[in-house]
PDB file of C-alpha atoms in Angstrom:
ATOM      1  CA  UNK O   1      10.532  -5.955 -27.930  1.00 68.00           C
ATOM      2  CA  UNK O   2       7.048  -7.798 -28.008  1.00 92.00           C
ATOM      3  CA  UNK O   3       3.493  -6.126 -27.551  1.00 96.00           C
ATOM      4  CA  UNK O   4       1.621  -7.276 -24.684  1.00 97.00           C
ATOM      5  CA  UNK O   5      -1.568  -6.519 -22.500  1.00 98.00           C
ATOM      6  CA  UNK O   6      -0.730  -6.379 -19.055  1.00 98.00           C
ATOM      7  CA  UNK O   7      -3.132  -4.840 -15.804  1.00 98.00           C
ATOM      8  CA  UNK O   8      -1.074  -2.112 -14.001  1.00 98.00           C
ATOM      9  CA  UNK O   9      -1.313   1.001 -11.966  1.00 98.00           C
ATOM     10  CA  UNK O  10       0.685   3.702 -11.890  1.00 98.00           C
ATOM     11  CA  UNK O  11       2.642   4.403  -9.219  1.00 98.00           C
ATOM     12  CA  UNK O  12       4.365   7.877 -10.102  1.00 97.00           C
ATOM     13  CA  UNK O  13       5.227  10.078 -13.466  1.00 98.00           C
ATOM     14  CA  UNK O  14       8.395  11.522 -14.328  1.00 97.00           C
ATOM     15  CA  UNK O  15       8.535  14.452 -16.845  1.00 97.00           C
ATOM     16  CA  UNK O  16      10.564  13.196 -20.059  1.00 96.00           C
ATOM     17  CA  UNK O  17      11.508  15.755 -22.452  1.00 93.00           C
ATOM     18  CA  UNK O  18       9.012  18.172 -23.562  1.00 94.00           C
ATOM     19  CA  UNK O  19       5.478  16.189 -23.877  1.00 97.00           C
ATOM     20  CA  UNK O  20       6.213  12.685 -22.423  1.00 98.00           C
ATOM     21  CA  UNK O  21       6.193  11.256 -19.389  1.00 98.00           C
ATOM     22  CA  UNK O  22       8.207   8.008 -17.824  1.00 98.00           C
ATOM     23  CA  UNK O  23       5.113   5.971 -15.950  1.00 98.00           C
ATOM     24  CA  UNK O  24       6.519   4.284 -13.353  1.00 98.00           C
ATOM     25  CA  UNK O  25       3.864   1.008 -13.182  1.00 98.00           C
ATOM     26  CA  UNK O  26       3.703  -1.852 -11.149  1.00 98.00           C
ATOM     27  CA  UNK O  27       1.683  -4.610 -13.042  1.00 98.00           C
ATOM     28  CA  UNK O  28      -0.044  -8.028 -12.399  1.00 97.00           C
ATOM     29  CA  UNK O  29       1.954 -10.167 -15.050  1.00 96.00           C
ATOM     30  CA  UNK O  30       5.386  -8.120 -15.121  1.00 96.00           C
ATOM     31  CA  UNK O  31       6.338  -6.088 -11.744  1.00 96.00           C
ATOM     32  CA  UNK O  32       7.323  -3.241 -11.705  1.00 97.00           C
ATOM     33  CA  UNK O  33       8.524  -1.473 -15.008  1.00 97.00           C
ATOM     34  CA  UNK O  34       9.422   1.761 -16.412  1.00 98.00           C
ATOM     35  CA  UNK O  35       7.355   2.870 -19.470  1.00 98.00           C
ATOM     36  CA  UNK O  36       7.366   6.247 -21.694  1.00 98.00           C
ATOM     37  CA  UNK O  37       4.269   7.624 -22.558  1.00 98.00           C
ATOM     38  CA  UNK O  38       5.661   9.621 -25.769  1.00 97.00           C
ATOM     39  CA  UNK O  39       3.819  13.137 -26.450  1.00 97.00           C
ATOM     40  CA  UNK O  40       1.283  12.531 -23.563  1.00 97.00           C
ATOM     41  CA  UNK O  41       1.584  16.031 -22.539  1.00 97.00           C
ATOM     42  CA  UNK O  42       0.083  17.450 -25.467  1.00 96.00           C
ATOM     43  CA  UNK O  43      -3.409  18.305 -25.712  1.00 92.00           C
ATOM     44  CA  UNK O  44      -3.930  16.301 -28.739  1.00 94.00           C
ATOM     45  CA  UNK O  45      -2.722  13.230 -27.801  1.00 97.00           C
ATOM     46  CA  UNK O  46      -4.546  10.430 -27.032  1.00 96.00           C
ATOM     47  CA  UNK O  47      -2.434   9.242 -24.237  1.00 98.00           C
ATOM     48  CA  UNK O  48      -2.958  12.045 -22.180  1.00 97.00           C
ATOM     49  CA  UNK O  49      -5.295  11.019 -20.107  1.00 96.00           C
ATOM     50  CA  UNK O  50      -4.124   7.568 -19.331  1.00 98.00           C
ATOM     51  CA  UNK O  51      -0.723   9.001 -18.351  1.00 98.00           C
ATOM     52  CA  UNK O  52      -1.121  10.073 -14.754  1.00 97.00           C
ATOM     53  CA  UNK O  53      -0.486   8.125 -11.101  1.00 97.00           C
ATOM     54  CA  UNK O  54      -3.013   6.898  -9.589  1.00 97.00           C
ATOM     55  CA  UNK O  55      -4.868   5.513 -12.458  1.00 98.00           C
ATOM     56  CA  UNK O  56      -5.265   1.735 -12.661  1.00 98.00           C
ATOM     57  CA  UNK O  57      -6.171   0.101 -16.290  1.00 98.00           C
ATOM     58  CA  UNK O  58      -5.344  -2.448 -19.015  1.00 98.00           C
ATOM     59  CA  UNK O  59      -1.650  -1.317 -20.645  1.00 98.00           C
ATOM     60  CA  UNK O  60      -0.909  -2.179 -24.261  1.00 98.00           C
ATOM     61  CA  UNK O  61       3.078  -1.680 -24.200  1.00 98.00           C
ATOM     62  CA  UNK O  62       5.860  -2.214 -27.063  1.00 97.00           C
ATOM     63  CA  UNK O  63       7.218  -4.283 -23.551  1.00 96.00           C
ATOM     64  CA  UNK O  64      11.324  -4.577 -23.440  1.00 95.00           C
ATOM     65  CA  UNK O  65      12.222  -6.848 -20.625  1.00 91.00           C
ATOM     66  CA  UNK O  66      14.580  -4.732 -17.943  1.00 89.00           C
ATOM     67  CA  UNK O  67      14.557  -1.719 -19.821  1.00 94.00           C
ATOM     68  CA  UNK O  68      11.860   0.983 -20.478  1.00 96.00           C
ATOM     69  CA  UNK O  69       9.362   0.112 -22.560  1.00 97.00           C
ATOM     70  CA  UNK O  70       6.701   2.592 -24.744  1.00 98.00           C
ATOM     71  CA  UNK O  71       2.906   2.704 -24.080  1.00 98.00           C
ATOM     72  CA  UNK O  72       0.771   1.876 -27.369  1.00 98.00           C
ATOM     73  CA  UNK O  73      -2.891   2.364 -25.314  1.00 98.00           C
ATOM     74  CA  UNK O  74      -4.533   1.743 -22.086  1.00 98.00           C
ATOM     75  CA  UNK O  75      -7.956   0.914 -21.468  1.00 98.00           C
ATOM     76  CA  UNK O  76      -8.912   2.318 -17.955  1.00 98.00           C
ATOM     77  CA  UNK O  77     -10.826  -0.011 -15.190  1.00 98.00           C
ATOM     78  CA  UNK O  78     -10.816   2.737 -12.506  1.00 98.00           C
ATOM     79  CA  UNK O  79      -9.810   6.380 -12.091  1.00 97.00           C
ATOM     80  CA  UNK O  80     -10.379   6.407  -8.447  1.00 98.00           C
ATOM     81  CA  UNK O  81     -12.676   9.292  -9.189  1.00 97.00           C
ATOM     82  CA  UNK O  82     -13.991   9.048  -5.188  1.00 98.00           C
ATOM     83  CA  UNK O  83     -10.408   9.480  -3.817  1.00 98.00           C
ATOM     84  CA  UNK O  84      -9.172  11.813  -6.255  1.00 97.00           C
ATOM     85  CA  UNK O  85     -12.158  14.555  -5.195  1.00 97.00           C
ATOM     86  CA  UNK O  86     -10.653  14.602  -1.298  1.00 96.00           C
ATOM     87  CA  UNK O  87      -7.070  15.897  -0.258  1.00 94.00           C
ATOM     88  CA  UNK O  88      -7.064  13.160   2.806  1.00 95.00           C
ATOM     89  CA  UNK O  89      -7.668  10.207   0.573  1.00 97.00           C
ATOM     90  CA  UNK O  90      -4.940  12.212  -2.059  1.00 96.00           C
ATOM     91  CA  UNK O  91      -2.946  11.757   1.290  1.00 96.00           C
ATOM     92  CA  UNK O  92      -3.385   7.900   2.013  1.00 97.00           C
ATOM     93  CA  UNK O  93      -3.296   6.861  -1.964  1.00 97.00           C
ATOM     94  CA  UNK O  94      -0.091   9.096  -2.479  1.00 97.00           C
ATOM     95  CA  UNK O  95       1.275   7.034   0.511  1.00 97.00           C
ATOM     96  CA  UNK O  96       0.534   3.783  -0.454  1.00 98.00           C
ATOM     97  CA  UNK O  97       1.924   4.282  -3.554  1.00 98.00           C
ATOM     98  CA  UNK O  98       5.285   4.824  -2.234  1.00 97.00           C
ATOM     99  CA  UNK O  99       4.890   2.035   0.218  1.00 98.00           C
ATOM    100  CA  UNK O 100       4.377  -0.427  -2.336  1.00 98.00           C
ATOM    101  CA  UNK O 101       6.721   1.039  -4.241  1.00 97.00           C
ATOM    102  CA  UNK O 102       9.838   0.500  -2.029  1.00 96.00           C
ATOM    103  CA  UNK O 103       8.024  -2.757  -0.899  1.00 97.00           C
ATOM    104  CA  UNK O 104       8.073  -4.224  -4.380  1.00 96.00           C
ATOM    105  CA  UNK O 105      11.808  -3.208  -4.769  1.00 94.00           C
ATOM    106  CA  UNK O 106      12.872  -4.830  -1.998  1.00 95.00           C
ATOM    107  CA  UNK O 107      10.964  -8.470  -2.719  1.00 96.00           C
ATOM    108  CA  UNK O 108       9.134  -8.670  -5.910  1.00 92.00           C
ATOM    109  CA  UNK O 109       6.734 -10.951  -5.205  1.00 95.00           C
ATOM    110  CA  UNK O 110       3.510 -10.754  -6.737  1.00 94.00           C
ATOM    111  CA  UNK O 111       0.937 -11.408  -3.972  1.00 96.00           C
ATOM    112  CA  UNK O 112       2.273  -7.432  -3.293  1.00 97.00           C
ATOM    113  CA  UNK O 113       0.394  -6.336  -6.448  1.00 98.00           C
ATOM    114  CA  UNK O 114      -2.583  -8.108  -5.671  1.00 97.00           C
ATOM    115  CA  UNK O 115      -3.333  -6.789  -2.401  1.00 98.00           C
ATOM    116  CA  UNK O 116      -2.361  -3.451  -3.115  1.00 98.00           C
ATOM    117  CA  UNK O 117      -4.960  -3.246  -6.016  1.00 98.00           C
ATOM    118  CA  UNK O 118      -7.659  -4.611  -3.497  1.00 98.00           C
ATOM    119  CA  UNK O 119      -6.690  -1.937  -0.911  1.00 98.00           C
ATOM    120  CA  UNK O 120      -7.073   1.026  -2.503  1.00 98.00           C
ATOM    121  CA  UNK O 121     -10.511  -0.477  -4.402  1.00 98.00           C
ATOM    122  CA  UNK O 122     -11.655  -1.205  -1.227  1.00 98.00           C
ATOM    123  CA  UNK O 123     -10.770   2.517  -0.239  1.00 98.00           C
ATOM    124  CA  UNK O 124     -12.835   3.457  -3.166  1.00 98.00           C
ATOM    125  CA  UNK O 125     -15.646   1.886  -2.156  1.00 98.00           C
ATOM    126  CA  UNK O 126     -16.072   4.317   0.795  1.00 98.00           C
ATOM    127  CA  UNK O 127     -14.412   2.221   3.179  1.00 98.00           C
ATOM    128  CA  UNK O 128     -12.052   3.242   6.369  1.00 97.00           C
ATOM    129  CA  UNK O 129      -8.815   4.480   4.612  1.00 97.00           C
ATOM    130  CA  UNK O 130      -7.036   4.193   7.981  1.00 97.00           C
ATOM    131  CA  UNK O 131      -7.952   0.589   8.603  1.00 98.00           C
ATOM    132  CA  UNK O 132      -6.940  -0.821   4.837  1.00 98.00           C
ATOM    133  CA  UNK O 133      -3.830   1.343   5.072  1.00 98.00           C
ATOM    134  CA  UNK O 134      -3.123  -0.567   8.144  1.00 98.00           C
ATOM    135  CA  UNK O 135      -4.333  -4.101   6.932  1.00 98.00           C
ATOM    136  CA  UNK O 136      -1.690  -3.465   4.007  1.00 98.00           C
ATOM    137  CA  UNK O 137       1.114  -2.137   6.275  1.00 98.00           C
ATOM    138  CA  UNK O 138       0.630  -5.220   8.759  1.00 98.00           C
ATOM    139  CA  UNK O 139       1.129  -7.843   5.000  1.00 98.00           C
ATOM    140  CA  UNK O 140       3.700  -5.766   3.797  1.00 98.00           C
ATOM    141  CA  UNK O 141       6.264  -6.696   6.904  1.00 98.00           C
ATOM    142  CA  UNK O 142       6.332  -9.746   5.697  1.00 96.00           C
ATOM    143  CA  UNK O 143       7.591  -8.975   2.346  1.00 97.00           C
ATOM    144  CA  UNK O 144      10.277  -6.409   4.291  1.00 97.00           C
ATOM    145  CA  UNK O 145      11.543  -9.644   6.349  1.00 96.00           C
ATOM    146  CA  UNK O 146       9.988  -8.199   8.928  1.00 97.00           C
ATOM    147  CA  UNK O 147       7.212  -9.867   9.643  1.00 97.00           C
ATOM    148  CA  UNK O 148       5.219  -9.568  13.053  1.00 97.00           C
ATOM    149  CA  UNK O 149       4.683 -12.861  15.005  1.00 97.00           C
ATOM    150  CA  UNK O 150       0.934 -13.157  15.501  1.00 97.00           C
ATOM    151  CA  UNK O 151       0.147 -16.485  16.367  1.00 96.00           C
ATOM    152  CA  UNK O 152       1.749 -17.312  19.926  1.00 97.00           C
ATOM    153  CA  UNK O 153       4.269 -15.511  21.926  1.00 97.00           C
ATOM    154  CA  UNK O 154       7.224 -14.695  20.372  1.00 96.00           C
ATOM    155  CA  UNK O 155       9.705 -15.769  22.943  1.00 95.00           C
ATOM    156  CA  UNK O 156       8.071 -19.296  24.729  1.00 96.00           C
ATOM    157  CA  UNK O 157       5.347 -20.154  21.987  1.00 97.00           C
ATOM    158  CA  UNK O 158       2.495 -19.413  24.916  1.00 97.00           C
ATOM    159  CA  UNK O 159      -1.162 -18.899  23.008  1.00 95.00           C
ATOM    160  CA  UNK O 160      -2.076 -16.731  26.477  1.00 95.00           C
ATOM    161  CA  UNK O 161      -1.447 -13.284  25.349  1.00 97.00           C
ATOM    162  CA  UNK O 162      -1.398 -10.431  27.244  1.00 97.00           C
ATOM    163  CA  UNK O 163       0.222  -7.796  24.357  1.00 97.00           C
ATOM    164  CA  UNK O 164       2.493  -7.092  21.469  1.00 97.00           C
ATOM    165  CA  UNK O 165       5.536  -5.788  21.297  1.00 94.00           C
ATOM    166  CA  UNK O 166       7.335  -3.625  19.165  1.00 89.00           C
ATOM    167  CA  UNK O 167      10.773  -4.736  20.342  1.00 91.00           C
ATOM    168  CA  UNK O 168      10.421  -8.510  20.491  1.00 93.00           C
ATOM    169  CA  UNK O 169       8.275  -8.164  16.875  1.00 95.00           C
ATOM    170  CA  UNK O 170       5.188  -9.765  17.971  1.00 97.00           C
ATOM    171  CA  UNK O 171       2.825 -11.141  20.637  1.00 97.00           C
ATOM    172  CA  UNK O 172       3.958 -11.732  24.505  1.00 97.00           C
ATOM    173  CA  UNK O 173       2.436 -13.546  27.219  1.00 96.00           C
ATOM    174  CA  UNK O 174       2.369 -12.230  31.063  1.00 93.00           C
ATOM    175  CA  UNK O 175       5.769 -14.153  31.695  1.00 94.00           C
ATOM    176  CA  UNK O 176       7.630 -12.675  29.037  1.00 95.00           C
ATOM    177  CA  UNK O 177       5.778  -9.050  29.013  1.00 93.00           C
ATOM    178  CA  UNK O 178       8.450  -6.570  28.228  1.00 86.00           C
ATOM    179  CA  UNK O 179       6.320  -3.159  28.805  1.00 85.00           C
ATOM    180  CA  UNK O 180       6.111  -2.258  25.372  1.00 81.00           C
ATOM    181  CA  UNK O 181       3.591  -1.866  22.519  1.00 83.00           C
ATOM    182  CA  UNK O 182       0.068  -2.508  23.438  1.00 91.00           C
ATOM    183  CA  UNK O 183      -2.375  -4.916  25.790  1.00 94.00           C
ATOM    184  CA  UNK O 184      -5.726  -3.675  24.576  1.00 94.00           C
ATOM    185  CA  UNK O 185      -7.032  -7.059  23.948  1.00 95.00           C
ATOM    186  CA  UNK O 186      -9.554  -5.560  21.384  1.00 96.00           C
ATOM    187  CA  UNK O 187      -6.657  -4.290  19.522  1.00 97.00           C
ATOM    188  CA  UNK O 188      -4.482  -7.550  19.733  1.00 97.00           C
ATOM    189  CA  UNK O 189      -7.104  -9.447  18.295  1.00 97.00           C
ATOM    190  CA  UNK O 190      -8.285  -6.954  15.176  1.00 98.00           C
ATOM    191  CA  UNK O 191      -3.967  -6.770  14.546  1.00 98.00           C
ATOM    192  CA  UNK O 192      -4.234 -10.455  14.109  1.00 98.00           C
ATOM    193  CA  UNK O 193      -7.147 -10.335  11.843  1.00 97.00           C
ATOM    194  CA  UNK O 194      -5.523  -7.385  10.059  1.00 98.00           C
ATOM    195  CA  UNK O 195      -2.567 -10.236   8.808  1.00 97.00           C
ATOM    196  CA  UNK O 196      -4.905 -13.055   8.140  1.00 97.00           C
ATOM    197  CA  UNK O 197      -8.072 -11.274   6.331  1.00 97.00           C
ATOM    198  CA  UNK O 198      -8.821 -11.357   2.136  1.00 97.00           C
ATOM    199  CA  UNK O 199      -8.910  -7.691   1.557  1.00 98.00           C
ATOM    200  CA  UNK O 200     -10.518  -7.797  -0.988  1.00 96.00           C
ATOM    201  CA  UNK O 201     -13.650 -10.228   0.632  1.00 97.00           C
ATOM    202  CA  UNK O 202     -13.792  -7.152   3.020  1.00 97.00           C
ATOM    203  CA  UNK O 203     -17.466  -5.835   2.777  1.00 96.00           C
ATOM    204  CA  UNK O 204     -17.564  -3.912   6.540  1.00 95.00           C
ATOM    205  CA  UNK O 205     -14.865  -2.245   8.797  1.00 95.00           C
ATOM    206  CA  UNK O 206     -16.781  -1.880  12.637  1.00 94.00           C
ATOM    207  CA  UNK O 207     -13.615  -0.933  14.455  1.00 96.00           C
ATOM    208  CA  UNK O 208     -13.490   1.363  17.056  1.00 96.00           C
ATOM    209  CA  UNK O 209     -11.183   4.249  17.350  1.00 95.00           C
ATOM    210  CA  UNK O 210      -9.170   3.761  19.846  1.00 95.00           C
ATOM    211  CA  UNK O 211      -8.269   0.375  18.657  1.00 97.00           C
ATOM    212  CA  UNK O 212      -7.613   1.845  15.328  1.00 96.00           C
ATOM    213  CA  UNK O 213      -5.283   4.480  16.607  1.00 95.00           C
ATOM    214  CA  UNK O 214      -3.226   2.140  19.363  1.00 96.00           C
ATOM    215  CA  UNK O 215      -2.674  -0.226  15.837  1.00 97.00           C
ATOM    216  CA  UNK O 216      -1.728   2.783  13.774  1.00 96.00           C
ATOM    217  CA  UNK O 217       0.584   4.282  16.441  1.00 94.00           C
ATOM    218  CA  UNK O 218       2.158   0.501  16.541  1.00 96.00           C
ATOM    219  CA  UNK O 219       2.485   0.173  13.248  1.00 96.00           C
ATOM    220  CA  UNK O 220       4.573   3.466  12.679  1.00 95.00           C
ATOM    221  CA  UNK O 221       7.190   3.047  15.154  1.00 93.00           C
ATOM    222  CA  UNK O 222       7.596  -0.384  14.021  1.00 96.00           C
ATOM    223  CA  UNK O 223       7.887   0.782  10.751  1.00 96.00           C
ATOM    224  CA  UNK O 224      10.398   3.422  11.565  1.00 94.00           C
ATOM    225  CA  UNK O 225      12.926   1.216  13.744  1.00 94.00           C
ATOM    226  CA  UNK O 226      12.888  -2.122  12.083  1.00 95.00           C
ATOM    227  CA  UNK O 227      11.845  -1.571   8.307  1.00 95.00           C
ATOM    228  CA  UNK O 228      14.418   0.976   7.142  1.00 92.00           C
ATOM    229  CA  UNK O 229      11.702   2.859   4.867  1.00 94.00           C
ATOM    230  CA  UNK O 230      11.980   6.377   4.265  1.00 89.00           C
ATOM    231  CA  UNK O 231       8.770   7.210   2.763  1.00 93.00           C
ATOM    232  CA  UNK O 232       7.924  11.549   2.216  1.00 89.00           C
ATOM    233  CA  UNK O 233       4.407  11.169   1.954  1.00 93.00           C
ATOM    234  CA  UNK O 234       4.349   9.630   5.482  1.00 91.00           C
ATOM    235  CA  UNK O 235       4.639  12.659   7.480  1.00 88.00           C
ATOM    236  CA  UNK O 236       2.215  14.579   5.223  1.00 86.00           C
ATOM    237  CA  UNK O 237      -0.340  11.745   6.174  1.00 90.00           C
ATOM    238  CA  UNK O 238       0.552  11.973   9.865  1.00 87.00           C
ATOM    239  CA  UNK O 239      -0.360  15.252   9.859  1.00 86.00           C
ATOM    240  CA  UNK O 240      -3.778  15.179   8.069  1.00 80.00           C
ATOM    241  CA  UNK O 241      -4.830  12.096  10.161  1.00 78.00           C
ATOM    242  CA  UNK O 242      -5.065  14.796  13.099  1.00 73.00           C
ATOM    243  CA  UNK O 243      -8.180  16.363  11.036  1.00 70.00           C
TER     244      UNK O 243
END
């Protein structure tokens, strides 16, 4: 066991004993690892308030490598105060979470981290929580070896496209257009953009609505035939997306 300083957010607490906690973090220099937060429950302690989801900080951790290690400290860098005051953004961070989460298990690589920190910054800063959920859905296929082809037509290599397709996994030209997924060439070009753009370089989201909603609706049956996610929070989201 060694003490180190590692950036992390917590993705989800699990009650331990009477007055800890088990933080379940994914961090920048050491993935995803299990850490008990002893006596955070307490009103005294001085962990309490660094020991709930959502919050994203500097960990000092007694760290054991593949095994759960014990929290010494954190020093916050964002409580996500701006989310945490509205149930829908409750709704999209809650989901993310859990994305990344069974992302992350699945292929640890740690590009995963980094653009899930810049999402849900970027979703503090006031910006569309619909589009950035998106953006991060459309990266994390990859990572699910699922990844969408967005750079020529899937079947002959054409650059004319005409639409996307859920069943093929990517773009089609007119030759090989199988009637499914979308052809609203506004929305087959902001798709694109969703794979290719820096999240976190994103300053503006101008997107219209019904190109956000024909992306979002192709992103979820995508996600439930080909990625074999079950995530809980998704249907909760669903549902206050219709408010």
């Amino acid at each position: 066991m060694k003490i180190v300083s590692t950036e992390g957010f917590i993705l989800s607490t699990t009650k331990y004993g009477e007055s800890s906690k088990i933080l379940n973090i994914l961090t920048k220099d050491y993935g995803l690892i299990g850490v008990i937060s002893k006596g955070c429950m307490s009103n005294k302690s001085n962990l309490r308030t660094v020991s709930e989801r959502f919050l994203y900080a500097t960990f000092n951790i007694n760290y054991k490598e593949g095994k759960l290690s014990t929290l010494i400290s954190a020093d916050v860098i964002n409580y996500f105060q701006y989310i945490r005051s509205d149930i829908k953004l409750i709704g999209y961070m809650t989901y993310l979470t859990e994305l990344v989460d069974n992302v992350y298990k699945q292929n640890n690589d740690s590009e995963i981290y980094k653009i899930f920190i810049s999402t849900v910054l970027k979703i503090e800063q006031k910006l569309d929580p619909l589009v950035l959920t998106n953006i991060l859905e459309t990266k994390c296929l990859n990572y699910l070896g699922v990844g969408l082809n967005l750079d020529c037509c899937v079947n002959c290599g054409s650059k004319s496209i005409v639409a996307i397709s859920h069943k093929q996994g990517g773009f089609l030209c007119k030759n090989c257009y199988d009637n499914s997924g979308f052809t609203n060439k506004n929305a087959l070009k902001t798709i694109r953009l969703y794979y290719y753009v820096d999240i976190g370089k994103i300053s503006k989201l101008d997107i219209s609505d019904d190109t956000k909603i024909e992306i979002d609706n192709f992103l979820d049956h995508y996600y439930k035939d080909y990625t074999g996610l079950y995530i809980k929070s998704k249907e909760f989201l669903n549902n206050l997306k219709k408010y």
